[in-house]
XYZ file of C-alpha atoms in Angstrom:
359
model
C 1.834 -8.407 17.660
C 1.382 -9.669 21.082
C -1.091 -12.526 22.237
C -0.881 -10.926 26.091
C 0.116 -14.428 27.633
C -2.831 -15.657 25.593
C -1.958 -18.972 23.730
C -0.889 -18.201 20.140
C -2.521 -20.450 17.827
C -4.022 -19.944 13.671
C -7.476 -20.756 13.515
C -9.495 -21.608 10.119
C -10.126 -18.698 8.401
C -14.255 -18.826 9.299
C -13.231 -19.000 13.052
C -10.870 -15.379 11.739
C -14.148 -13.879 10.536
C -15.930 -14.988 13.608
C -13.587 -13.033 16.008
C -13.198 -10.771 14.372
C -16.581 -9.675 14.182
C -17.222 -9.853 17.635
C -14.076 -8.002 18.287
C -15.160 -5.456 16.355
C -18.825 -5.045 17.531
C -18.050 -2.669 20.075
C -15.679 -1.104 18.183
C -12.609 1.067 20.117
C -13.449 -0.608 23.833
C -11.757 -2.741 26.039
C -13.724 -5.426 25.003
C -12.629 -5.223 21.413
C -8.873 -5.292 23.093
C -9.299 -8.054 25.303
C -11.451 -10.380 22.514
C -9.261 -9.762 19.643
C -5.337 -10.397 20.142
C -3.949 -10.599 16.655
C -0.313 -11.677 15.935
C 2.522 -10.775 13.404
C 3.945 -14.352 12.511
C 7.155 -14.287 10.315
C 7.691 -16.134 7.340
C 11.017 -17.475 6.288
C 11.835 -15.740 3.016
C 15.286 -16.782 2.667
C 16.504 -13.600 1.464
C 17.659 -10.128 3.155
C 16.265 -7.874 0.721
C 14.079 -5.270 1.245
C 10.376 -5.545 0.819
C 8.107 -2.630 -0.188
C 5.857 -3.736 -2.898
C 3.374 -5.999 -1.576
C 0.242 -8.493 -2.778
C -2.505 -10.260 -0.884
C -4.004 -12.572 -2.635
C -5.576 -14.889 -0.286
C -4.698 -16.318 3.091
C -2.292 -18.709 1.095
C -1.268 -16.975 -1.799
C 0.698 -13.210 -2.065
C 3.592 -11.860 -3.902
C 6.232 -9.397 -2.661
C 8.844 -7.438 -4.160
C 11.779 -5.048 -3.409
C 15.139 -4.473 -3.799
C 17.640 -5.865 -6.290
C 14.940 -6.788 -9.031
C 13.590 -9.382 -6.527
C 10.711 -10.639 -6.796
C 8.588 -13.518 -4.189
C 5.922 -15.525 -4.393
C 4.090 -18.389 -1.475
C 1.004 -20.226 -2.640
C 1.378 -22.187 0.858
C 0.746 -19.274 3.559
C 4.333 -18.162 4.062
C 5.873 -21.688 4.891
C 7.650 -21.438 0.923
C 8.499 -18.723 -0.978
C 9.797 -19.327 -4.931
C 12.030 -16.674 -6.207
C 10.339 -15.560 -9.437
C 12.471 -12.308 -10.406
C 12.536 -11.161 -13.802
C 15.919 -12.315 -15.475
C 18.112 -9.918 -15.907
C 16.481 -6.683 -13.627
C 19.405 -7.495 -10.278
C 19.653 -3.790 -11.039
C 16.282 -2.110 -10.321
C 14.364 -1.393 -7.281
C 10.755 -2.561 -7.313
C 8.383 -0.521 -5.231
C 5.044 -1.628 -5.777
C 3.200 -5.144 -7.068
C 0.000 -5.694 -8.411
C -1.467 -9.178 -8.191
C -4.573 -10.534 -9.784
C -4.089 -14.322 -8.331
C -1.256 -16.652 -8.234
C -0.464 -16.392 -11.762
C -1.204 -13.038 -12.596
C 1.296 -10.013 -11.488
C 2.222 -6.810 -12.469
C 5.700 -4.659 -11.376
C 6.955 -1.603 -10.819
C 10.478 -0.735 -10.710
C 11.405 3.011 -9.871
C 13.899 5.390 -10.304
C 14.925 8.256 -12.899
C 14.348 7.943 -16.484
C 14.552 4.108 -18.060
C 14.582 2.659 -14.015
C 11.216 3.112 -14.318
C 9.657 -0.082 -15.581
C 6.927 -2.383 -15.620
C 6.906 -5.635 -15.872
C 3.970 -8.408 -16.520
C 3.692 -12.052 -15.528
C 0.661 -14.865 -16.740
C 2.352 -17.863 -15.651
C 3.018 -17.472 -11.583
C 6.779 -15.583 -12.575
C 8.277 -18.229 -14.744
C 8.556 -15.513 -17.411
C 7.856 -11.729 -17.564
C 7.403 -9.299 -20.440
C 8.576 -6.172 -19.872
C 5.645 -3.795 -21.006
C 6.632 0.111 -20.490
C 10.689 1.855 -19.945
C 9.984 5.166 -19.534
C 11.754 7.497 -22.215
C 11.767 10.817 -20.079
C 14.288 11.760 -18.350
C 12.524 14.002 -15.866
C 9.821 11.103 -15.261
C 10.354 9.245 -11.824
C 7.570 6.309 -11.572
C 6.146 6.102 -7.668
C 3.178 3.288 -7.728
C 0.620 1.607 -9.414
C -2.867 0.589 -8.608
C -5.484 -1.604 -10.605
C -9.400 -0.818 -10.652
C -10.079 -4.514 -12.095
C -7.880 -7.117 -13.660
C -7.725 -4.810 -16.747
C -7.874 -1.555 -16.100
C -5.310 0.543 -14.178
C -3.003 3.402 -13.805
C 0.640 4.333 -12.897
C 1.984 7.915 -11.701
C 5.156 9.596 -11.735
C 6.351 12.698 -9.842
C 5.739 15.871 -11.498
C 6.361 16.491 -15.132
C 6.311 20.218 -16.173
C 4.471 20.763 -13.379
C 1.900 18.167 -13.445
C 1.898 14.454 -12.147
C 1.813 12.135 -15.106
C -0.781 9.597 -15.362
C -0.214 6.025 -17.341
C -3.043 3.472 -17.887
C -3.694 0.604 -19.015
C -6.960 -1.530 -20.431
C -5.031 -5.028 -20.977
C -4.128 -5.916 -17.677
C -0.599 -4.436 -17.900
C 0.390 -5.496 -21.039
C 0.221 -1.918 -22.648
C -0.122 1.276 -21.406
C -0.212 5.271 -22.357
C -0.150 8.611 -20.558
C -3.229 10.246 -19.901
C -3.601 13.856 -21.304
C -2.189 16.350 -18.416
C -5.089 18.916 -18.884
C -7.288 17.227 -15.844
C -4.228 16.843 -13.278
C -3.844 20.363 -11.171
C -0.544 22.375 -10.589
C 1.754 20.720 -8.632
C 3.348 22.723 -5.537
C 7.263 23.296 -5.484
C 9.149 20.693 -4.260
C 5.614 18.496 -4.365
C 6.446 14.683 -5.146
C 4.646 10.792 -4.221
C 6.532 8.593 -1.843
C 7.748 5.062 -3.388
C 7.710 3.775 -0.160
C 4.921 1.428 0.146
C 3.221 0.995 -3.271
C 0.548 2.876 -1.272
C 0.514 6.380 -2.629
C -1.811 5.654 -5.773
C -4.888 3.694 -4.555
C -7.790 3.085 -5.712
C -11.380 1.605 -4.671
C -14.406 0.421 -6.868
C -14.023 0.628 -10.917
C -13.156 4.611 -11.278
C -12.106 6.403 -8.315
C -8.511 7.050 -7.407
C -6.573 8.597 -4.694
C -3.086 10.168 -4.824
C -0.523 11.179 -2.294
C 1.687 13.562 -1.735
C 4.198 15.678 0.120
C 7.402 17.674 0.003
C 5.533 20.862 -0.661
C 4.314 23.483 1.133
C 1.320 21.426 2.316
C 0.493 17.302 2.063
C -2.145 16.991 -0.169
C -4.030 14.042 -1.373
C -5.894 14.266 -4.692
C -8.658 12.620 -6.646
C -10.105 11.396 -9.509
C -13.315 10.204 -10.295
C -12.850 9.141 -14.175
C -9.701 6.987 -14.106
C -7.205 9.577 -13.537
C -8.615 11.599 -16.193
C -9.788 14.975 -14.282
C -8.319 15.039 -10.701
C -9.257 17.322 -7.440
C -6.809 17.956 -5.105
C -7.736 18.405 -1.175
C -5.217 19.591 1.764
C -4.734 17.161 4.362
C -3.677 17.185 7.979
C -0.460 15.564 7.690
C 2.407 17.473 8.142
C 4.670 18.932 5.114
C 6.989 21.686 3.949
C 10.617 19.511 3.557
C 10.924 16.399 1.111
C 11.224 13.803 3.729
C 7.368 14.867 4.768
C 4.429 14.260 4.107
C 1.260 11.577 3.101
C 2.950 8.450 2.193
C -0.065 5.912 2.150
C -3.301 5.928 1.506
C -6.043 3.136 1.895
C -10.108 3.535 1.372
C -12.365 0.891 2.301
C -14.977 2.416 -0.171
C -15.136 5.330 -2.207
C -16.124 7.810 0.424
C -14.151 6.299 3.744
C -10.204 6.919 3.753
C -7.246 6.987 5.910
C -3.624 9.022 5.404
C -0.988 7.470 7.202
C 2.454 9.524 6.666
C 4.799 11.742 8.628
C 8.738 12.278 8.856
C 10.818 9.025 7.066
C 13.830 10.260 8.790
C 14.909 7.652 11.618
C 14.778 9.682 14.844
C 12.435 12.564 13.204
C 8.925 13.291 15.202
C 6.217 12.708 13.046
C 3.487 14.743 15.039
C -0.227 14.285 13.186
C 0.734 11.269 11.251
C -2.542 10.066 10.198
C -5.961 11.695 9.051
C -9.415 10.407 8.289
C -11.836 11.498 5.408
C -15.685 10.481 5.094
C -16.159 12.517 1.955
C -13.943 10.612 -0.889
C -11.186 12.867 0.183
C -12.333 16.322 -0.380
C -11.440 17.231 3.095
C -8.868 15.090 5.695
C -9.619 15.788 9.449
C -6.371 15.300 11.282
C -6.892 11.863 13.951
C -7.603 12.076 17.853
C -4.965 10.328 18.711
C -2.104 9.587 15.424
C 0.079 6.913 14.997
C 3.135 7.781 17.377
C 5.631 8.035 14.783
C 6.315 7.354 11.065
C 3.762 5.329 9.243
C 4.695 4.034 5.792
C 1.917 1.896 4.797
C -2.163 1.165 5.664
C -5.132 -1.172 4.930
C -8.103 -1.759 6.341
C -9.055 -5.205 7.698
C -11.489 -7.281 6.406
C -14.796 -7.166 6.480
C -14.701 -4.126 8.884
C -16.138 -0.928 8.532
C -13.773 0.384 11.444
C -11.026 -1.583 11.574
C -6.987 -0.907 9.968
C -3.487 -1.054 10.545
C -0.555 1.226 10.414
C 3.063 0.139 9.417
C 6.412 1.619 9.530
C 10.043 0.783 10.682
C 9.000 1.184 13.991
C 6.489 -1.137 14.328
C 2.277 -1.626 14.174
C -0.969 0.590 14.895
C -3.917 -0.445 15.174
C -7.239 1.843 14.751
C -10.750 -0.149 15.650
C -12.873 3.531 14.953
C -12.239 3.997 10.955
C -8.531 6.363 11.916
C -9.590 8.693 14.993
C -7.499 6.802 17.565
C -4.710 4.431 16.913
C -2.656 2.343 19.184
C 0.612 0.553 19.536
C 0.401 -3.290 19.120
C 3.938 -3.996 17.648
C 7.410 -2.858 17.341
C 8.412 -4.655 14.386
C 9.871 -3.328 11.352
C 7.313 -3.188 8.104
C 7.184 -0.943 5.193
C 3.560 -2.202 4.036
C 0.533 -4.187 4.233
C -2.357 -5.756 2.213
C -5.203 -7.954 3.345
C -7.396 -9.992 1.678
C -11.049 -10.716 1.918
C -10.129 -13.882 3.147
C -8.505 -12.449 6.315
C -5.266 -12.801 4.801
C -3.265 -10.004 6.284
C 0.302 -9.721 5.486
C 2.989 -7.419 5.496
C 6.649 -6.829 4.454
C 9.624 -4.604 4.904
C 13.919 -4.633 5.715
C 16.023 -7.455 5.727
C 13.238 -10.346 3.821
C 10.562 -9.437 6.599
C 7.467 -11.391 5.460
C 4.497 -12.087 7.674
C 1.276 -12.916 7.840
C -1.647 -11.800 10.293
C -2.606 -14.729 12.954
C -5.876 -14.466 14.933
């Protein structure tokens, strides 16, 4: 992002929170532009992989991981990163990270039958247990999400007709799939997006959100039980051909949400790429003004009822009135983003692009 001939600088992370919060008083204003003038500031990963699973853990500490089995990890803000890949997975593609702290991860690799994998550190990477290989060959694993350190779920595209639901209660070491009677009929052609590790999400200790597109319509369904029973809900977001649809999701509580999505083909409008919910995502009203193109991944910032960002290969929205309006603040390439409580923003994408939000 650009400073606007302002001085770039990072300030402590209490001086973040206090600029933040005046930034963000007047929420949607030219004063919130002019006061807050955040920065993308890349970090050196050493590597040209690509990046679409993505952790925050604090300011100092998150873990990314992508292509070729590859897996990162800083403790030191971005200025090191220590290659922590399973042994032995050079092969898979891993789409979506879990962290609980610096020592704690889980992974998920993708792809048709035994791609699809998950994969368990304790000790900060030095080893991993691999903990579930799906068996089925018509089972294609998008994303996982975590309610606590213990309890979360995986989903894979539809399975006779249903999306299939794993979960664990061990913090990733074991898991099963759910029972398919609570999921809903999915629509022809209707599949999740493993582009962002953002199209299962989930906020508090039992509600759950899930993405889709590819069908007829982009819908976005939810569950209020731990993926037990599930609701599905029509959004905005644009659908009807497999490279369309909702591809990230991100609620700052259990009633507020944002759809970020569109058309992942480079050159592709991407008309109504985002959409706002106030009801836990029973109904999706399409935003004011959308992210002008593609939009692969979304969180909200800290500490801010109002406040996200948008990612995608084309570069960085930002929103300061909970989705309605979004503007341009970057044209950098990311596929995803995670912040912290903390302030610790970051977000990752092609060719080992790591950075981290600067104030």
């Amino acid at each position: 992002m650009t400073s606007k001939g302002k001085t770039r600088r990072t300030v402590s992370v209490g001086l973040c929170g206090a600029a933040l919060a005046a930034a963000l008083a007047t929420p949607g204003t030219a004063q919130a532009d002019e006061r807050w003038q955040p920065h993308w500031e890349l970090k050196q990963t050493g590597t040209e992989v690509r990046f679409r699973g993505l952790a925050a853990v604090t300011r100092d500490t998150a873990w990314a991981a992508g292509s070729k089995g590859t897996v990162l990890r800083t403790t030191d803000g971005g200025k090191s990163w220590r290659n922590v890949s399973p042994p032995g997975a050079g092969e898979l593609e891993f789409r979506d990270i879990e962290a609980f702290d610096g020592r704690r991860a889980v992974v998920l690799a993708i792809g048709e039958g035994e791609a699809s994998r998950v994969f368990r550190t304790g000790d900060g990477g030095a080893t991993w247990a691999e903990s579930f290989r799906n068996s089925d060959p018509k089972a294609f694993y998008d994303c996982i999400t975590f309610f606590d350190s213990r309890h979360g779920l995986a989903m894979s595209d539809p399975v006779d007709g249903k999306y299939r639901i794993l979960s664990t209660g061990d913090g990733g070491k074991s898991w099963k799939v759910l029972p398919s009677e609570g999921m809903p009929p999915a629509q022809p052609g209707e599949a999740g997006f493993a582009a962002s590790g953002q199209c299962l999400v989930s906020s508090g200790p039992k509600d759950v959100w899930l993405a889709t597109g590819g069908g007829a319509t982009a819908r976005v369904l939810h569950s209020a039980d731990r993926g037990l029973h599930w609701t599905a809900a029509e959004s905005t977001v644009p659908a009807g051909d497999p490279a369309r649809g909702v591809f990230a999701l991100a609620f700052r509580d259990r009633t507020h949400g944002i759809a970020v999505g569109g058309d992942y083909r480079a050159g592709q409008a991407s008309p109504q790429a985002g959409a706002v919910t106030r009801d836990g995502g029973r109904s999706w009203q399409q935003a004011t003004t959308p992210p002008p193109a593609y939009r692969s991944g979304v969180a909200w910032l800290p500490h801010s009822r109002s406040a996200a960002l948008a990612v995608g290969p084309t570069g960085t929205d930002l929103t300061t009135d909970g989705g309605r309006n979004w503007r341009a603040v970057d044209t950098g390439s990311y596929d995803t983003v995670d912040c912290t409580a903390d302030f610790g923003c970051w977000a990752s994408g092609e060719k080992g692009r790591i950075a981290r939000l600067e104030f």
